[in-house]
């Protein structure tokens, strides 16, 4: 273990009461900026409370080293456990807010050389919080921009929902959409997905006079001259035309069989995952709709964007959607969703994991349950 030497910046000279008050005010101003930017930085509210207790333990004219013991911090935090305080200190150190300076015996204290005036201080150094003030300010600006963006998206979504209530739409349950807007886990990306889905449904309802401009640029469909098409067909050899027609019929039959299989799997998905379907803004009748619904529900059950991207890359869009919606159904039986989903996608279970088999098992379980009822 290496020991770091900390010498106060004031050089051992006493500061005036006015200077001490000004420095204390500046410290708490920086703390309030950090507190407001904490969600953006990934710092939890309880950890911010521990930081506040550390700042309250600073002694005047003793620099930015906190010498309070964990027992004193427990007292100021109304009985928080020692283990929790140690975890909070580790998180603050990882975030670059504090720096721990350990003494040989684990205590927090300082000694001064009477001859040279040098100070050896062991404790919790809060000076990184002051030095990184610009970082906290930038994070706060980004957090405020995110909040403003989310307010704008929520307003647009509520406007769409109000239009749907006035006009009526069988495919969208506005009560479910409004319930989703009250969730604390909402992100700008999730709100954008909800807004895009509502715009798609509204444009399908009123194609001639859409109530809102679409964000997707319109593309002009190529128009073919009927005379040119007829002439081109007449120039073909009759035998070649018959062969092409036969091949076209075979392709259409194969596509119809594939489509029936895909529709059958979608029906299985609705039967196997009723909990996930309760949150759908529209009936999940296509795999695009299933994929959008899975991306919407993933962060709500603890699956982050990076892990979902890995699942989509490794399993494919359809199988990843099946897996996410199945996890929503199995959520009450899974203690740590993030870890379990990771094990299925890239962990030890990924070698034998098959989303289609999982779907069939859920369908079988649902059928057995319905027979019991």
PDB file of N, CA and C in Angstrom, residues 311-364:
ATOM      1  N   UNK A 311     -27.986  -8.419 -28.274  1.00  0.00           N
ATOM      2  CA  UNK A 311     -28.969  -9.477 -28.517  1.00  0.00           C
ATOM      3  C   UNK A 311     -29.490  -9.409 -29.949  1.00  0.00           C
ATOM      4  N   UNK A 312     -29.745  -8.203 -30.446  1.00  0.00           N
ATOM      5  CA  UNK A 312     -30.254  -8.053 -31.811  1.00  0.00           C
ATOM      6  C   UNK A 312     -29.198  -8.481 -32.835  1.00  0.00           C
ATOM      7  N   UNK A 313     -27.927  -8.205 -32.538  1.00  0.00           N
ATOM      8  CA  UNK A 313     -26.861  -8.588 -33.454  1.00  0.00           C
ATOM      9  C   UNK A 313     -26.644 -10.104 -33.455  1.00  0.00           C
ATOM     10  N   UNK A 314     -26.711 -10.717 -32.279  1.00  0.00           N
ATOM     11  CA  UNK A 314     -26.399 -12.137 -32.182  1.00  0.00           C
ATOM     12  C   UNK A 314     -27.585 -13.020 -32.551  1.00  0.00           C
ATOM     13  N   UNK A 315     -28.772 -12.672 -32.082  1.00  0.00           N
ATOM     14  CA  UNK A 315     -29.936 -13.518 -32.294  1.00  0.00           C
ATOM     15  C   UNK A 315     -30.724 -13.152 -33.545  1.00  0.00           C
ATOM     16  N   UNK A 316     -30.643 -11.882 -33.960  1.00  0.00           N
ATOM     17  CA  UNK A 316     -31.509 -11.386 -35.024  1.00  0.00           C
ATOM     18  C   UNK A 316     -32.667 -10.605 -34.417  1.00  0.00           C
ATOM     19  N   UNK A 317     -33.291  -9.772 -35.230  1.00  0.00           N
ATOM     20  CA  UNK A 317     -34.340  -8.882 -34.718  1.00  0.00           C
ATOM     21  C   UNK A 317     -35.538  -9.670 -34.208  1.00  0.00           C
ATOM     22  N   UNK A 318     -35.956 -10.691 -34.951  1.00  0.00           N
ATOM     23  CA  UNK A 318     -37.149 -11.445 -34.555  1.00  0.00           C
ATOM     24  C   UNK A 318     -36.905 -12.209 -33.255  1.00  0.00           C
ATOM     25  N   UNK A 319     -35.794 -12.962 -33.191  1.00  0.00           N
ATOM     26  CA  UNK A 319     -35.516 -13.757 -32.003  1.00  0.00           C
ATOM     27  C   UNK A 319     -35.238 -12.872 -30.787  1.00  0.00           C
ATOM     28  N   UNK A 320     -34.603 -11.713 -31.010  1.00  0.00           N
ATOM     29  CA  UNK A 320     -34.361 -10.799 -29.890  1.00  0.00           C
ATOM     30  C   UNK A 320     -35.676 -10.250 -29.340  1.00  0.00           C
ATOM     31  N   UNK A 321     -36.606  -9.935 -30.243  1.00  0.00           N
ATOM     32  CA  UNK A 321     -37.919  -9.449 -29.794  1.00  0.00           C
ATOM     33  C   UNK A 321     -38.652 -10.526 -29.001  1.00  0.00           C
ATOM     34  N   UNK A 322     -38.596 -11.776 -29.475  1.00  0.00           N
ATOM     35  CA  UNK A 322     -39.232 -12.874 -28.747  1.00  0.00           C
ATOM     36  C   UNK A 322     -38.628 -13.008 -27.351  1.00  0.00           C
ATOM     37  N   UNK A 323     -37.306 -12.908 -27.263  1.00  0.00           N
ATOM     38  CA  UNK A 323     -36.627 -13.075 -25.977  1.00  0.00           C
ATOM     39  C   UNK A 323     -37.022 -11.977 -25.001  1.00  0.00           C
ATOM     40  N   UNK A 324     -37.038 -10.727 -25.463  1.00  0.00           N
ATOM     41  CA  UNK A 324     -37.387  -9.612 -24.570  1.00  0.00           C
ATOM     42  C   UNK A 324     -38.821  -9.742 -24.073  1.00  0.00           C
ATOM     43  N   UNK A 325     -39.756 -10.033 -24.974  1.00  0.00           N
ATOM     44  CA  UNK A 325     -41.153 -10.146 -24.572  1.00  0.00           C
ATOM     45  C   UNK A 325     -41.357 -11.351 -23.651  1.00  0.00           C
ATOM     46  N   UNK A 326     -40.599 -12.410 -23.875  1.00  0.00           N
ATOM     47  CA  UNK A 326     -40.663 -13.559 -22.963  1.00  0.00           C
ATOM     48  C   UNK A 326     -40.127 -13.196 -21.586  1.00  0.00           C
ATOM     49  N   UNK A 327     -39.082 -12.357 -21.527  1.00  0.00           N
ATOM     50  CA  UNK A 327     -38.540 -11.917 -20.243  1.00  0.00           C
ATOM     51  C   UNK A 327     -39.565 -11.090 -19.467  1.00  0.00           C
ATOM     52  N   UNK A 328     -40.377 -10.304 -20.178  1.00  0.00           N
ATOM     53  CA  UNK A 328     -41.445  -9.556 -19.501  1.00  0.00           C
ATOM     54  C   UNK A 328     -42.416 -10.526 -18.836  1.00  0.00           C
ATOM     55  N   UNK A 329     -42.719 -11.621 -19.525  1.00  0.00           N
ATOM     56  CA  UNK A 329     -43.631 -12.618 -18.965  1.00  0.00           C
ATOM     57  C   UNK A 329     -43.001 -13.330 -17.767  1.00  0.00           C
ATOM     58  N   UNK A 330     -41.690 -13.566 -17.828  1.00  0.00           N
ATOM     59  CA  UNK A 330     -40.989 -14.307 -16.774  1.00  0.00           C
ATOM     60  C   UNK A 330     -40.424 -13.418 -15.682  1.00  0.00           C
ATOM     61  N   UNK A 331     -40.626 -12.121 -15.782  1.00  0.00           N
ATOM     62  CA  UNK A 331     -39.992 -11.167 -14.862  1.00  0.00           C
ATOM     63  C   UNK A 331     -40.234 -11.489 -13.383  1.00  0.00           C
ATOM     64  N   UNK A 332     -41.442 -11.882 -12.961  1.00  0.00           N
ATOM     65  CA  UNK A 332     -41.635 -12.160 -11.529  1.00  0.00           C
ATOM     66  C   UNK A 332     -40.760 -13.294 -11.002  1.00  0.00           C
ATOM     67  N   UNK A 333     -40.270 -14.162 -11.883  1.00  0.00           N
ATOM     68  CA  UNK A 333     -39.463 -15.293 -11.433  1.00  0.00           C
ATOM     69  C   UNK A 333     -37.966 -15.062 -11.588  1.00  0.00           C
ATOM     70  N   UNK A 334     -37.563 -13.900 -12.073  1.00  0.00           N
ATOM     71  CA  UNK A 334     -36.144 -13.607 -12.325  1.00  0.00           C
ATOM     72  C   UNK A 334     -35.674 -12.550 -11.341  1.00  0.00           C
ATOM     73  N   UNK A 335     -34.638 -12.886 -10.577  1.00  0.00           N
ATOM     74  CA  UNK A 335     -34.155 -11.968  -9.553  1.00  0.00           C
ATOM     75  C   UNK A 335     -33.359 -10.809 -10.160  1.00  0.00           C
ATOM     76  N   UNK A 336     -32.447 -11.114 -11.058  1.00  0.00           N
ATOM     77  CA  UNK A 336     -31.597 -10.087 -11.674  1.00  0.00           C
ATOM     78  C   UNK A 336     -31.776 -10.184 -13.185  1.00  0.00           C
ATOM     79  N   UNK A 337     -32.660  -9.363 -13.757  1.00  0.00           N
ATOM     80  CA  UNK A 337     -32.992  -9.467 -15.178  1.00  0.00           C
ATOM     81  C   UNK A 337     -31.795  -9.171 -16.065  1.00  0.00           C
ATOM     82  N   UNK A 338     -31.011  -8.140 -15.720  1.00  0.00           N
ATOM     83  CA  UNK A 338     -29.864  -7.767 -16.545  1.00  0.00           C
ATOM     84  C   UNK A 338     -28.874  -8.924 -16.655  1.00  0.00           C
ATOM     85  N   UNK A 339     -28.540  -9.538 -15.527  1.00  0.00           N
ATOM     86  CA  UNK A 339     -27.573 -10.630 -15.533  1.00  0.00           C
ATOM     87  C   UNK A 339     -28.128 -11.863 -16.245  1.00  0.00           C
ATOM     88  N   UNK A 340     -29.406 -12.162 -16.019  1.00  0.00           N
ATOM     89  CA  UNK A 340     -29.997 -13.355 -16.648  1.00  0.00           C
ATOM     90  C   UNK A 340     -30.075 -13.183 -18.166  1.00  0.00           C
ATOM     91  N   UNK A 341     -30.511 -11.998 -18.609  1.00  0.00           N
ATOM     92  CA  UNK A 341     -30.603 -11.757 -20.050  1.00  0.00           C
ATOM     93  C   UNK A 341     -29.216 -11.803 -20.687  1.00  0.00           C
ATOM     94  N   UNK A 342     -28.215 -11.277 -19.995  1.00  0.00           N
ATOM     95  CA  UNK A 342     -26.851 -11.319 -20.528  1.00  0.00           C
ATOM     96  C   UNK A 342     -26.368 -12.765 -20.664  1.00  0.00           C
ATOM     97  N   UNK A 343     -26.710 -13.612 -19.690  1.00  0.00           N
ATOM     98  CA  UNK A 343     -26.274 -15.005 -19.765  1.00  0.00           C
ATOM     99  C   UNK A 343     -26.923 -15.722 -20.950  1.00  0.00           C
ATOM    100  N   UNK A 344     -28.148 -15.344 -21.298  1.00  0.00           N
ATOM    101  CA  UNK A 344     -28.812 -15.964 -22.440  1.00  0.00           C
ATOM    102  C   UNK A 344     -28.218 -15.497 -23.768  1.00  0.00           C
ATOM    103  N   UNK A 345     -27.761 -14.248 -23.801  1.00  0.00           N
ATOM    104  CA  UNK A 345     -27.314 -13.662 -25.069  1.00  0.00           C
ATOM    105  C   UNK A 345     -25.830 -13.916 -25.325  1.00  0.00           C
ATOM    106  N   UNK A 346     -24.991 -13.638 -24.327  1.00  0.00           N
ATOM    107  CA  UNK A 346     -23.541 -13.759 -24.543  1.00  0.00           C
ATOM    108  C   UNK A 346     -22.856 -14.605 -23.478  1.00  0.00           C
ATOM    109  N   UNK A 347     -23.604 -15.113 -22.492  1.00  0.00           N
ATOM    110  CA  UNK A 347     -22.998 -15.858 -21.404  1.00  0.00           C
ATOM    111  C   UNK A 347     -22.984 -17.361 -21.628  1.00  0.00           C
ATOM    112  N   UNK A 348     -22.923 -18.094 -20.506  1.00  0.00           N
ATOM    113  CA  UNK A 348     -22.817 -19.547 -20.585  1.00  0.00           C
ATOM    114  C   UNK A 348     -24.055 -20.182 -21.189  1.00  0.00           C
ATOM    115  N   UNK A 349     -25.221 -19.601 -20.933  1.00  0.00           N
ATOM    116  CA  UNK A 349     -26.460 -20.189 -21.425  1.00  0.00           C
ATOM    117  C   UNK A 349     -26.665 -19.963 -22.926  1.00  0.00           C
ATOM    118  N   UNK A 350     -25.887 -19.054 -23.520  1.00  0.00           N
ATOM    119  CA  UNK A 350     -26.136 -18.687 -24.917  1.00  0.00           C
ATOM    120  C   UNK A 350     -25.898 -19.838 -25.893  1.00  0.00           C
ATOM    121  N   UNK A 351     -25.053 -20.804 -25.506  1.00  0.00           N
ATOM    122  CA  UNK A 351     -24.744 -21.912 -26.414  1.00  0.00           C
ATOM    123  C   UNK A 351     -25.978 -22.764 -26.673  1.00  0.00           C
ATOM    124  N   UNK A 352     -26.779 -22.985 -25.629  1.00  0.00           N
ATOM    125  CA  UNK A 352     -27.955 -23.861 -25.754  1.00  0.00           C
ATOM    126  C   UNK A 352     -29.267 -23.095 -25.830  1.00  0.00           C
ATOM    127  N   UNK A 353     -29.210 -21.763 -25.785  1.00  0.00           N
ATOM    128  CA  UNK A 353     -30.449 -20.991 -25.739  1.00  0.00           C
ATOM    129  C   UNK A 353     -31.069 -20.871 -27.132  1.00  0.00           C
ATOM    130  N   UNK A 354     -32.377 -21.148 -27.218  1.00  0.00           N
ATOM    131  CA  UNK A 354     -33.129 -21.027 -28.465  1.00  0.00           C
ATOM    132  C   UNK A 354     -34.428 -20.280 -28.173  1.00  0.00           C
ATOM    133  N   UNK A 355     -34.595 -19.049 -28.680  1.00  0.00           N
ATOM    134  CA  UNK A 355     -35.807 -18.270 -28.390  1.00  0.00           C
ATOM    135  C   UNK A 355     -37.083 -18.980 -28.841  1.00  0.00           C
ATOM    136  N   UNK A 356     -37.033 -19.709 -29.959  1.00  0.00           N
ATOM    137  CA  UNK A 356     -38.235 -20.390 -30.451  1.00  0.00           C
ATOM    138  C   UNK A 356     -38.665 -21.484 -29.470  1.00  0.00           C
ATOM    139  N   UNK A 357     -37.698 -22.218 -28.929  1.00  0.00           N
ATOM    140  CA  UNK A 357     -38.011 -23.245 -27.935  1.00  0.00           C
ATOM    141  C   UNK A 357     -38.615 -22.626 -26.684  1.00  0.00           C
ATOM    142  N   UNK A 358     -38.057 -21.498 -26.250  1.00  0.00           N
ATOM    143  CA  UNK A 358     -38.619 -20.796 -25.094  1.00  0.00           C
ATOM    144  C   UNK A 358     -40.049 -20.366 -25.366  1.00  0.00           C
ATOM    145  N   UNK A 359     -40.300 -19.869 -26.583  1.00  0.00           N
ATOM    146  CA  UNK A 359     -41.654 -19.449 -26.936  1.00  0.00           C
ATOM    147  C   UNK A 359     -42.621 -20.636 -26.887  1.00  0.00           C
ATOM    148  N   UNK A 360     -42.204 -21.789 -27.423  1.00  0.00           N
ATOM    149  CA  UNK A 360     -43.063 -22.973 -27.407  1.00  0.00           C
ATOM    150  C   UNK A 360     -43.362 -23.423 -25.978  1.00  0.00           C
ATOM    151  N   UNK A 361     -42.364 -23.326 -25.098  1.00  0.00           N
ATOM    152  CA  UNK A 361     -42.592 -23.710 -23.705  1.00  0.00           C
ATOM    153  C   UNK A 361     -43.593 -22.781 -23.029  1.00  0.00           C
ATOM    154  N   UNK A 362     -43.488 -21.498 -23.308  1.00  0.00           N
ATOM    155  CA  UNK A 362     -44.436 -20.550 -22.718  1.00  0.00           C
ATOM    156  C   UNK A 362     -45.845 -20.798 -23.246  1.00  0.00           C
ATOM    157  N   UNK A 363     -45.961 -21.125 -24.538  1.00  0.00           N
ATOM    158  CA  UNK A 363     -47.273 -21.431 -25.101  1.00  0.00           C
ATOM    159  C   UNK A 363     -47.852 -22.677 -24.441  1.00  0.00           C
ATOM    160  N   UNK A 364     -47.013 -23.709 -24.248  1.00  0.00           N
ATOM    161  CA  UNK A 364     -47.475 -24.930 -23.602  1.00  0.00           C
ATOM    162  C   UNK A 364     -47.903 -24.663 -22.166  1.00  0.00           C
TER     163      UNK A 364
END
